[in-house]
mmCIF file of C-alpha atoms and ligand atoms in Angstrom:
data_model
loop_
_atom_site.group_PDB
_atom_site.id
_atom_site.type_symbol
_atom_site.label_atom_id
_atom_site.label_comp_id
_atom_site.label_asym_id
_atom_site.label_seq_id
_atom_site.Cartn_x
_atom_site.Cartn_y
_atom_site.Cartn_z
ATOM 1 C CA MET A 4 280.434 353.392 167.896
ATOM 2 C CA THR A 5 278.228 355.372 165.601
ATOM 3 C CA GLU A 6 275.946 353.563 163.163
ATOM 4 C CA PRO A 7 275.907 354.716 159.567
ATOM 5 C CA VAL A 8 273.217 357.293 158.734
ATOM 6 C CA GLN A 9 270.358 355.634 156.889
ATOM 7 C CA THR A 10 269.486 356.874 153.445
ATOM 8 C CA PRO A 11 265.823 357.758 152.713
ATOM 9 C CA GLN A 12 265.312 354.550 150.808
ATOM 10 C CA THR A 13 265.428 352.606 154.039
ATOM 11 C CA PHE A 14 262.470 354.524 155.487
ATOM 12 C CA ALA A 15 258.901 353.972 154.531
ATOM 13 C CA PRO A 16 258.018 356.649 151.987
ATOM 14 C CA ARG A 17 255.893 359.402 153.484
ATOM 15 C CA ILE A 18 255.095 362.838 152.126
ATOM 16 C CA PHE A 19 254.783 365.885 154.338
ATOM 17 C CA SER A 20 254.332 369.551 153.446
ATOM 18 C CA GLY A 21 253.004 372.755 154.957
ATOM 19 C CA ILE A 22 251.674 376.186 154.140
ATOM 20 C CA GLN A 23 251.477 379.246 156.375
ATOM 21 C CA PRO A 24 247.948 380.436 156.928
ATOM 22 C CA SER A 25 249.082 384.060 157.068
ATOM 23 C CA GLY A 26 247.269 386.123 154.488
ATOM 24 C CA GLY A 27 245.256 384.390 151.749
ATOM 25 C CA LEU A 28 246.768 381.797 149.460
ATOM 26 C CA THR A 29 248.143 382.962 146.112
ATOM 27 C CA LEU A 30 248.441 381.444 142.647
ATOM 28 C CA GLY A 31 252.086 380.799 143.615
ATOM 29 C CA ASN A 32 251.004 378.673 146.594
ATOM 30 C CA TYR A 33 248.453 376.926 144.422
ATOM 31 C CA LEU A 34 250.793 376.050 141.496
ATOM 32 C CA GLY A 35 254.006 375.575 143.477
ATOM 33 C CA ALA A 36 252.470 373.581 146.278
ATOM 34 C CA LEU A 37 248.743 372.886 146.627
ATOM 35 C CA LYS A 38 248.115 371.572 143.092
ATOM 36 C CA ARG A 39 251.050 369.271 143.471
ATOM 37 C CA PHE A 40 249.889 368.091 146.949
ATOM 38 C CA VAL A 41 246.709 366.927 145.261
ATOM 39 C CA GLU A 42 248.674 365.071 142.590
ATOM 40 C CA LYS A 43 250.818 363.372 145.263
ATOM 41 C CA GLN A 44 247.702 362.190 147.026
ATOM 42 C CA ASP A 45 247.008 359.907 144.110
ATOM 43 C CA GLU A 46 250.411 358.263 143.996
ATOM 44 C CA GLY A 47 249.744 355.711 146.710
ATOM 45 C CA ILE A 48 252.106 357.239 149.297
ATOM 46 C CA GLU A 49 250.873 358.490 152.656
ATOM 47 C CA THR A 50 250.386 362.279 152.505
ATOM 48 C CA ILE A 51 250.333 364.645 155.504
ATOM 49 C CA TYR A 52 249.533 368.303 154.997
ATOM 50 C CA CYS A 53 249.809 370.941 157.663
ATOM 51 C CA LEU A 54 248.668 374.542 158.112
ATOM 52 C CA VAL A 55 251.609 375.926 160.009
ATOM 53 C CA ASP A 56 249.953 378.395 162.329
ATOM 54 C CA MET A 57 252.898 378.428 164.734
ATOM 55 C CA HIS A 58 255.185 379.486 161.939
ATOM 56 C CA ALA A 59 252.692 382.199 161.050
ATOM 57 C CA ILE A 60 253.068 383.873 164.436
ATOM 58 C CA THR A 61 256.807 384.355 163.968
ATOM 59 C CA VAL A 62 255.577 387.702 162.657
ATOM 60 C CA TRP A 63 252.596 389.541 164.199
ATOM 61 C CA GLN A 64 249.180 388.028 163.391
ATOM 62 C CA ASP A 65 245.858 389.448 164.458
ATOM 63 C CA PRO A 66 244.255 386.496 166.384
ATOM 64 C CA ALA A 67 240.825 386.751 164.763
ATOM 65 C CA LYS A 68 242.325 387.000 161.318
ATOM 66 C CA LEU A 69 244.689 384.054 161.950
ATOM 67 C CA ARG A 70 241.749 381.842 162.953
ATOM 68 C CA GLN A 71 239.792 382.940 159.869
ATOM 69 C CA GLN A 72 242.766 382.450 157.514
ATOM 70 C CA THR A 73 243.559 379.024 158.962
ATOM 71 C CA ARG A 74 239.990 377.910 158.197
ATOM 72 C CA GLU A 75 240.136 379.553 154.766
ATOM 73 C CA ALA A 76 243.418 377.766 153.970
ATOM 74 C CA ALA A 77 241.872 374.443 155.018
ATOM 75 C CA ALA A 78 238.879 375.183 152.784
ATOM 76 C CA ALA A 79 241.323 375.940 149.934
ATOM 77 C CA PHE A 80 243.025 372.572 150.393
ATOM 78 C CA ILE A 81 239.762 370.698 150.319
ATOM 79 C CA ALA A 82 238.327 372.781 147.414
ATOM 80 C CA ALA A 83 241.527 372.094 145.451
ATOM 81 C CA GLY A 84 241.074 368.388 145.845
ATOM 82 C CA ILE A 85 242.742 367.296 149.143
ATOM 83 C CA ASP A 86 240.541 364.561 150.507
ATOM 84 C CA PRO A 87 240.762 364.636 154.338
ATOM 85 C CA LYS A 88 240.112 360.908 154.385
ATOM 86 C CA ARG A 89 242.978 359.969 152.105
ATOM 87 C CA SER A 90 245.412 362.659 153.329
ATOM 88 C CA ILE A 91 245.953 363.903 156.856
ATOM 89 C CA LEU A 92 245.020 367.631 156.998
ATOM 90 C CA PHE A 93 245.449 369.550 160.240
ATOM 91 C CA ASN A 94 246.885 372.723 161.774
ATOM 92 C CA GLN A 95 250.288 372.542 163.458
ATOM 93 C CA SER A 96 249.426 373.947 166.881
ATOM 94 C CA GLN A 97 247.006 371.021 167.515
ATOM 95 C CA VAL A 98 249.877 368.515 167.478
ATOM 96 C CA SER A 99 252.325 369.465 170.216
ATOM 97 C CA ALA A 100 255.025 367.107 168.901
ATOM 98 C CA HIS A 101 256.000 369.865 166.429
ATOM 99 C CA ALA A 102 256.879 372.349 169.202
ATOM 100 C CA GLU A 103 258.520 369.648 171.328
ATOM 101 C CA LEU A 104 260.741 368.321 168.594
ATOM 102 C CA GLY A 105 261.373 371.899 167.476
ATOM 103 C CA TRP A 106 262.940 372.595 170.877
ATOM 104 C CA ILE A 107 265.195 369.605 170.612
ATOM 105 C CA PHE A 108 266.275 370.703 167.137
ATOM 106 C CA ASN A 109 266.966 374.202 168.515
ATOM 107 C CA CYS A 110 269.571 372.435 170.621
ATOM 108 C CA VAL A 111 270.978 370.504 167.598
ATOM 109 C CA ALA A 112 271.038 373.308 164.988
ATOM 110 C CA ARG A 113 273.678 376.048 165.235
ATOM 111 C CA MET A 114 273.057 379.779 165.296
ATOM 112 C CA GLY A 115 275.302 380.173 162.289
ATOM 113 C CA TRP A 116 273.089 377.836 160.236
ATOM 114 C CA MET A 117 270.065 380.014 160.929
ATOM 115 C CA GLY A 118 271.903 383.241 160.254
ATOM 116 C CA ARG A 119 272.845 382.030 156.781
ATOM 117 C CA MET A 120 269.249 381.412 155.667
ATOM 118 C CA THR A 121 268.411 383.724 152.749
ATOM 119 C CA GLN A 122 264.793 384.083 153.990
ATOM 120 C CA TRP A 123 266.058 385.342 157.331
ATOM 121 C CA LYS A 124 268.395 387.723 155.550
ATOM 122 C CA ASP A 125 265.669 388.934 153.151
ATOM 123 C CA LYS A 126 263.116 389.415 155.946
ATOM 124 C CA THR A 127 265.580 391.429 158.027
ATOM 125 C CA ALA A 128 267.220 393.337 155.163
ATOM 126 C CA GLY A 129 267.226 397.047 155.894
ATOM 127 C CA LYS A 130 265.571 396.402 159.250
ATOM 128 C CA ASN A 131 266.810 396.067 162.803
ATOM 129 C CA ALA A 132 267.262 392.287 163.083
ATOM 130 C CA GLU A 133 267.545 392.664 166.861
ATOM 131 C CA ALA A 134 263.905 393.641 166.950
ATOM 132 C CA GLU A 135 262.667 390.518 165.086
ATOM 133 C CA SER A 136 261.175 387.639 167.070
ATOM 134 C CA LEU A 137 263.384 384.787 168.237
ATOM 135 C CA GLY A 138 260.807 382.536 166.552
ATOM 136 C CA LEU A 139 261.547 384.077 163.155
ATOM 137 C CA PHE A 140 265.226 383.310 163.592
ATOM 138 C CA ALA A 141 264.564 379.715 164.657
ATOM 139 C CA TYR A 142 261.797 379.214 162.034
ATOM 140 C CA PRO A 143 263.697 376.569 160.012
ATOM 141 C CA SER A 144 264.332 374.468 163.075
ATOM 142 C CA LEU A 145 260.549 374.197 163.683
ATOM 143 C CA MET A 146 260.161 373.415 159.949
ATOM 144 C CA ALA A 147 262.581 370.522 160.319
ATOM 145 C CA ALA A 148 260.548 369.292 163.284
ATOM 146 C CA ASP A 149 257.347 369.438 161.231
ATOM 147 C CA ILE A 150 258.817 367.071 158.690
ATOM 148 C CA LEU A 151 260.890 364.802 160.950
ATOM 149 C CA ALA A 152 258.194 364.354 163.584
ATOM 150 C CA TYR A 153 256.715 361.942 160.999
ATOM 151 C CA ARG A 154 260.058 360.772 159.693
ATOM 152 C CA ALA A 155 258.722 361.975 156.315
ATOM 153 C CA THR A 156 261.014 361.198 153.359
ATOM 154 C CA MET A 157 259.620 363.519 150.672
ATOM 155 C CA VAL A 158 258.594 367.147 150.851
ATOM 156 C CA PRO A 159 256.894 368.809 147.838
ATOM 157 C CA VAL A 160 257.602 372.585 147.895
ATOM 158 C CA GLY A 161 258.265 375.608 145.679
ATOM 159 C CA GLU A 162 261.782 376.595 144.915
ATOM 160 C CA ASP A 163 261.972 379.202 147.732
ATOM 161 C CA GLN A 164 261.961 376.405 150.359
ATOM 162 C CA LYS A 165 264.955 374.575 148.975
ATOM 163 C CA GLN A 166 267.464 376.044 151.441
ATOM 164 C CA HIS A 167 265.194 375.297 154.383
ATOM 165 C CA LEU A 168 265.020 371.651 153.307
ATOM 166 C CA GLU A 169 268.808 371.502 153.032
ATOM 167 C CA LEU A 170 268.873 372.673 156.641
ATOM 168 C CA THR A 171 266.365 369.956 157.580
ATOM 169 C CA ARG A 172 268.860 367.449 156.089
ATOM 170 C CA ASP A 173 271.691 368.997 158.053
ATOM 171 C CA ILE A 174 269.677 368.743 161.281
ATOM 172 C CA ALA A 175 268.787 365.091 160.644
ATOM 173 C CA ILE A 176 272.418 364.248 159.850
ATOM 174 C CA LYS A 177 273.756 366.066 162.925
ATOM 175 C CA PHE A 178 271.166 364.505 165.234
ATOM 176 C CA ASN A 179 271.950 361.031 163.901
ATOM 177 C CA HIS A 180 275.670 361.656 164.180
ATOM 178 C CA ASP A 181 275.612 363.292 167.669
ATOM 179 C CA TYR A 182 273.518 360.499 169.194
ATOM 180 C CA GLY A 183 275.081 357.660 167.150
ATOM 181 C CA VAL A 184 271.779 356.548 165.656
ATOM 182 C CA SER A 185 270.229 356.330 162.206
ATOM 183 C CA PHE A 186 266.880 357.602 163.386
ATOM 184 C CA PHE A 187 265.943 360.380 161.021
ATOM 185 C CA PRO A 188 265.781 360.131 157.251
ATOM 186 C CA VAL A 189 267.612 362.635 155.089
ATOM 187 C CA VAL A 190 264.642 364.130 153.279
ATOM 188 C CA GLU A 191 264.254 364.649 149.547
ATOM 189 C CA PRO A 192 262.815 367.976 148.402
ATOM 190 C CA ILE A 193 260.382 367.519 145.519
ATOM 191 C CA ILE A 194 260.590 370.701 143.468
ATOM 192 C CA GLU A 195 259.086 369.928 140.110
ATOM 193 C CA GLY A 196 256.712 371.184 137.418
ATOM 194 C CA ALA A 197 256.400 374.304 135.330
ATOM 195 C CA ALA A 198 255.719 376.696 138.242
ATOM 196 C CA THR A 199 258.206 376.068 141.039
ATOM 197 C CA ARG A 200 258.717 379.806 141.238
ATOM 198 C CA VAL A 201 255.700 381.910 140.169
ATOM 199 C CA MET A 202 256.747 385.550 139.867
ATOM 200 C CA SER A 203 255.018 388.798 140.641
ATOM 201 C CA LEU A 204 252.645 390.122 137.912
ATOM 202 C CA ARG A 205 254.233 393.548 138.337
ATOM 203 C CA ASP A 206 257.908 392.555 138.380
ATOM 204 C CA GLY A 207 259.144 389.341 136.779
ATOM 205 C CA THR A 208 262.249 389.293 138.989
ATOM 206 C CA LYS A 209 260.265 389.107 142.255
ATOM 207 C CA LYS A 210 258.422 386.116 143.654
ATOM 208 C CA MET A 211 254.669 386.282 143.791
ATOM 209 C CA SER A 212 253.945 386.625 147.481
ATOM 210 C CA LYS A 213 251.082 387.192 149.900
ATOM 211 C CA SER A 214 253.197 389.773 151.680
ATOM 212 C CA ASP A 215 253.764 391.979 148.603
ATOM 213 C CA PRO A 216 252.132 395.348 149.330
ATOM 214 C CA SER A 217 250.594 395.486 145.817
ATOM 215 C CA ASP A 218 247.524 393.285 145.418
ATOM 216 C CA GLN A 219 247.982 393.695 141.650
ATOM 217 C CA SER A 220 251.187 391.659 141.929
ATOM 218 C CA ARG A 221 249.384 388.440 142.740
ATOM 219 C CA ILE A 222 246.307 386.387 142.102
ATOM 220 C CA ASN A 223 244.621 385.351 145.300
ATOM 221 C CA LEU A 224 242.580 382.159 145.536
ATOM 222 C CA THR A 225 239.699 384.344 146.768
ATOM 223 C CA ASP A 226 239.764 386.696 143.721
ATOM 224 C CA THR A 227 236.663 386.768 141.525
ATOM 225 C CA ALA A 228 236.777 385.896 137.827
ATOM 226 C CA ASP A 229 236.663 389.600 136.924
ATOM 227 C CA VAL A 230 239.554 390.474 139.216
ATOM 228 C CA ILE A 231 241.656 387.561 137.911
ATOM 229 C CA ALA A 232 241.058 388.624 134.288
ATOM 230 C CA GLN A 233 241.795 392.278 135.074
ATOM 231 C CA LYS A 234 245.058 391.438 136.895
ATOM 232 C CA ILE A 235 246.296 389.278 134.000
ATOM 233 C CA ARG A 236 245.315 391.969 131.484
ATOM 234 C CA LYS A 237 247.294 394.536 133.435
ATOM 235 C CA ALA A 238 250.290 392.213 134.108
ATOM 236 C CA LYS A 239 253.582 393.810 133.168
ATOM 237 C CA THR A 240 254.999 392.511 129.848
ATOM 238 C CA ASP A 241 257.375 393.671 127.140
ATOM 239 C CA PRO A 242 256.308 394.814 123.622
ATOM 240 C CA GLU A 243 257.684 391.756 121.743
ATOM 241 C CA PRO A 244 255.476 388.885 120.537
ATOM 242 C CA LEU A 245 256.042 385.448 122.059
ATOM 243 C CA PRO A 246 259.070 383.665 120.554
ATOM 244 C CA ASP A 247 258.889 380.336 118.773
ATOM 245 C CA HIS A 248 261.393 378.720 121.107
ATOM 246 C CA LEU A 249 261.925 378.611 124.883
ATOM 247 C CA ASP A 250 265.407 380.194 124.530
ATOM 248 C CA GLY A 251 263.671 383.336 123.330
ATOM 249 C CA LEU A 252 262.264 383.880 126.829
ATOM 250 C CA LYS A 253 265.693 383.967 128.425
ATOM 251 C CA ASP A 254 265.910 387.673 129.170
ATOM 252 C CA ARG A 255 262.173 388.248 129.320
ATOM 253 C CA PRO A 256 261.178 387.393 132.934
ATOM 254 C CA GLU A 257 257.622 388.704 132.721
ATOM 255 C CA ALA A 258 256.912 386.845 129.462
ATOM 256 C CA ARG A 259 258.489 383.678 130.843
ATOM 257 C CA ASN A 260 256.404 383.932 134.010
ATOM 258 C CA LEU A 261 253.103 384.161 132.090
ATOM 259 C CA VAL A 262 254.128 381.228 129.866
ATOM 260 C CA ASN A 263 255.068 379.141 132.930
ATOM 261 C CA ILE A 264 251.754 379.978 134.625
ATOM 262 C CA TYR A 265 249.865 378.964 131.463
ATOM 263 C CA ALA A 266 251.892 375.715 131.296
ATOM 264 C CA ALA A 267 251.236 374.831 134.957
ATOM 265 C CA LEU A 268 247.544 375.651 134.766
ATOM 266 C CA SER A 269 247.031 373.670 131.564
ATOM 267 C CA GLY A 270 249.201 370.728 132.613
ATOM 268 C CA HIS A 271 251.387 371.118 129.479
ATOM 269 C CA SER A 272 255.072 371.884 129.241
ATOM 270 C CA ALA A 273 256.297 375.456 128.679
ATOM 271 C CA ALA A 274 257.737 374.202 125.362
ATOM 272 C CA LYS A 275 254.277 373.165 124.206
ATOM 273 C CA VAL A 276 252.762 376.496 125.219
ATOM 274 C CA ILE A 277 255.470 378.374 123.248
ATOM 275 C CA HIS A 278 254.864 376.066 120.277
ATOM 276 C CA ASP A 279 251.131 376.771 120.393
ATOM 277 C CA PHE A 280 251.490 380.550 120.835
ATOM 278 C CA ALA A 281 254.607 381.217 118.751
ATOM 279 C CA GLY A 282 254.486 384.731 117.347
ATOM 280 C CA ALA A 283 251.372 385.662 119.325
ATOM 281 C CA GLN A 284 251.062 389.207 120.734
ATOM 282 C CA PHE A 285 250.173 389.612 124.427
ATOM 283 C CA GLY A 286 246.879 391.021 123.208
ATOM 284 C CA THR A 287 246.066 387.451 122.206
ATOM 285 C CA PHE A 288 247.989 385.502 124.869
ATOM 286 C CA LYS A 289 246.731 387.382 127.920
ATOM 287 C CA PRO A 290 242.999 386.811 127.277
ATOM 288 C CA ALA A 291 243.743 383.109 126.622
ATOM 289 C CA LEU A 292 245.652 382.933 129.924
ATOM 290 C CA ALA A 293 242.871 384.830 131.727
ATOM 291 C CA ASP A 294 240.242 382.397 130.400
ATOM 292 C CA LEU A 295 242.354 379.426 131.470
ATOM 293 C CA ALA A 296 243.067 380.858 134.932
ATOM 294 C CA VAL A 297 239.377 381.614 135.542
ATOM 295 C CA ALA A 298 238.320 378.161 134.265
ATOM 296 C CA LYS A 299 240.763 376.465 136.679
ATOM 297 C CA LEU A 300 240.443 378.737 139.704
ATOM 298 C CA GLU A 301 236.766 379.755 139.751
ATOM 299 C CA PRO A 302 235.469 376.277 140.734
ATOM 300 C CA ILE A 303 237.985 376.235 143.636
ATOM 301 C CA THR A 304 236.983 379.687 144.834
ATOM 302 C CA THR A 305 233.299 378.780 144.651
ATOM 303 C CA GLU A 306 233.840 375.576 146.612
ATOM 304 C CA MET A 307 236.008 377.425 149.162
ATOM 305 C CA ASN A 308 233.212 379.947 149.727
ATOM 306 C CA ARG A 309 230.727 377.142 150.137
ATOM 307 C CA LEU A 310 232.941 375.316 152.718
ATOM 308 C CA MET A 311 233.467 378.548 154.613
ATOM 309 C CA GLN A 312 229.732 378.684 155.305
ATOM 310 C CA ASP A 313 230.309 375.863 157.806
ATOM 311 C CA PRO A 314 233.398 376.689 159.861
ATOM 312 C CA ALA A 315 232.413 374.038 162.489
ATOM 313 C CA GLU A 316 232.816 371.344 159.830
ATOM 314 C CA ILE A 317 236.256 372.700 158.872
ATOM 315 C CA ASP A 318 237.293 372.641 162.555
ATOM 316 C CA ARG A 319 236.032 369.067 162.857
ATOM 317 C CA ILE A 320 238.109 367.990 159.844
ATOM 318 C CA LEU A 321 241.274 369.733 161.222
ATOM 319 C CA GLY A 322 240.703 368.195 164.638
ATOM 320 C CA GLU A 323 240.307 364.701 163.186
ATOM 321 C CA GLY A 324 243.448 365.215 161.100
ATOM 322 C CA ALA A 325 245.302 366.314 164.230
ATOM 323 C CA VAL A 326 244.343 363.136 166.096
ATOM 324 C CA ARG A 327 245.673 361.034 163.193
ATOM 325 C CA ALA A 328 248.864 363.126 162.924
ATOM 326 C CA ASP A 329 249.461 362.893 166.670
ATOM 327 C CA ALA A 330 249.129 359.104 166.534
ATOM 328 C CA ILE A 331 252.123 358.976 164.153
ATOM 329 C CA ALA A 332 254.215 361.737 165.676
ATOM 330 C CA ARG A 333 253.864 360.918 169.431
ATOM 331 C CA PRO A 334 255.572 357.476 169.350
ATOM 332 C CA ILE A 335 258.387 358.924 167.173
ATOM 333 C CA LEU A 336 258.809 361.758 169.657
ATOM 334 C CA GLU A 337 258.889 359.363 172.602
ATOM 335 C CA GLN A 338 261.782 357.515 170.901
ATOM 336 C CA VAL A 339 263.545 360.832 170.424
ATOM 337 C CA TYR A 340 263.202 361.673 174.150
ATOM 338 C CA ASP A 341 264.661 358.234 174.912
ATOM 339 C CA ILE A 342 267.593 358.738 172.492
ATOM 340 C CA VAL A 343 268.316 362.186 173.968
ATOM 341 C CA GLY A 344 268.279 360.825 177.541
ATOM 342 C CA MET A 345 265.068 362.257 179.070
ATOM 343 C CA VAL A 346 263.479 360.284 181.899
ATOM 344 C CA ARG A 347 259.947 359.349 180.813
ATOM 345 C CA SER A 348 258.142 357.972 183.862
ATOM 346 C CA ARG A 349 254.739 359.662 183.913
ATOM 347 C CA PRO A 350 251.969 357.127 184.354
ATOM 348 C CA VAL A 351 249.732 356.969 181.322
HETATM 349 P P1 TYM B 451 254.741 379.364 152.426
HETATM 350 O O1 TYM B 451 253.533 379.406 153.287
HETATM 351 O O2 TYM B 451 255.456 380.657 152.150
HETATM 352 O O3 TYM B 451 254.395 378.735 151.035
HETATM 353 C C1 TYM B 451 253.713 377.460 150.946
HETATM 354 C C2 TYM B 451 254.194 376.706 149.724
HETATM 355 O O4 TYM B 451 253.951 377.484 148.559
HETATM 356 C C3 TYM B 451 255.174 377.618 147.804
HETATM 357 N N1 TYM B 451 255.178 378.956 147.174
HETATM 358 C C4 TYM B 451 255.436 379.136 145.888
HETATM 359 N N2 TYM B 451 255.704 378.285 144.871
HETATM 360 C C5 TYM B 451 255.884 378.815 143.637
HETATM 361 N N3 TYM B 451 255.860 380.141 143.400
HETATM 362 C C6 TYM B 451 255.633 381.064 144.383
HETATM 363 N N4 TYM B 451 255.535 382.347 144.155
HETATM 364 C C7 TYM B 451 255.388 380.573 145.688
HETATM 365 N N5 TYM B 451 255.101 381.151 146.925
HETATM 366 C C8 TYM B 451 255.000 380.117 147.774
HETATM 367 C C9 TYM B 451 256.262 377.469 148.832
HETATM 368 O O5 TYM B 451 257.502 377.065 148.232
HETATM 369 C C10 TYM B 451 255.696 376.420 149.723
HETATM 370 O O6 TYM B 451 255.909 375.132 149.216
HETATM 371 N N6 TYM B 451 258.231 377.484 155.338
HETATM 372 C C11 TYM B 451 257.112 377.130 154.581
HETATM 373 C C12 TYM B 451 255.987 376.444 155.329
HETATM 374 C C13 TYM B 451 256.437 375.173 156.021
HETATM 375 C C14 TYM B 451 256.769 373.946 155.458
HETATM 376 C C15 TYM B 451 257.071 373.096 156.549
HETATM 377 C C16 TYM B 451 256.837 373.517 154.153
HETATM 378 C C17 TYM B 451 256.544 375.053 157.388
HETATM 379 N N7 TYM B 451 256.927 373.783 157.710
HETATM 380 C C18 TYM B 451 257.427 371.763 156.304
HETATM 381 C C19 TYM B 451 257.226 372.162 153.939
HETATM 382 C C20 TYM B 451 257.506 371.303 154.990
HETATM 383 C C21 TYM B 451 256.520 378.450 154.027
HETATM 384 O O7 TYM B 451 256.670 379.499 154.566
HETATM 385 O O8 TYM B 451 255.783 378.279 152.943
#
């Protein structure tokens, strides 16, 4: 007899999300994820945030750089407002439950599911997929483990992670079904706000990404005020002034992107931004956007640089977070081993 699969409402609400510490964080990561992680921290729900260093090594990472970037990403979280006392902040490799549950999910998920992931297809497009790491192929299975090791119910992410979260739901449903339990929640993606998909400053049809070869395409959280202003000034646009209605941005991806960035940074809706700047030329709008971006990002960059002066303190915070994360994940994992039929007899 199989029990019905529980809906998320029957699980205690818990928020989990992660960011890869490969390359520096971008304005896309900040607006699509980090800024919203901070907002979630104030909503009275437990929040767990993870620097997914094991996902990072699915493509080659220089070890010294990976260590540095993991600390830098942790500094960015704290500088942006994540309070390591109120939220749990740690790096993935320090909590082995992720890898252990990831293996179990490798045995639940199907090869076909992984092969259909658009990120896998994009990353292997025009390349020899046979030469990619097995980890890159199984990446979404480990991501499901990140979330479900805590039986998290809500996952704030940018739009590009939507398909991975659907796969997390599929894995939870199949696990529950195969073992006749209602053990894992079916998670809810939280994809909201004005900047769920921040686009490249050079091409409004491409996502802003840390892996784009052109540094001009993105704003990095480590960029100085001058560099931020210069990148916005040089951002690709069209010759038309801003319209007086959102519909007027429909076929203008670059203009729409800058309006969305302004909206997300200012905390207003895109409709309000268009209302305020109706008829403005980019010669007016871009300096206003640059001023706003510098005003919002410069304090974060300054604080990040200050925190990076004391890497031992960052390591201490991550280690403490890992202990708290492990205390939640380990008992859940033990139950999973039991459900799956593993003998657990090691004296403790
Ligand atoms: P990653 O490291 O690529 O990105 C981290 C977060 O930033 C968001 N993001 C963006 N949002 C808006 N516009 C953009 N241009 C942009 N670029 C990135 C992403 O949507 C994401 O929310 N697979 C994940 C990491 C991960 C994870 C998890 C996330 C691993 N395990 C468990 C949530 C839950 C990734 O590569 O994100």
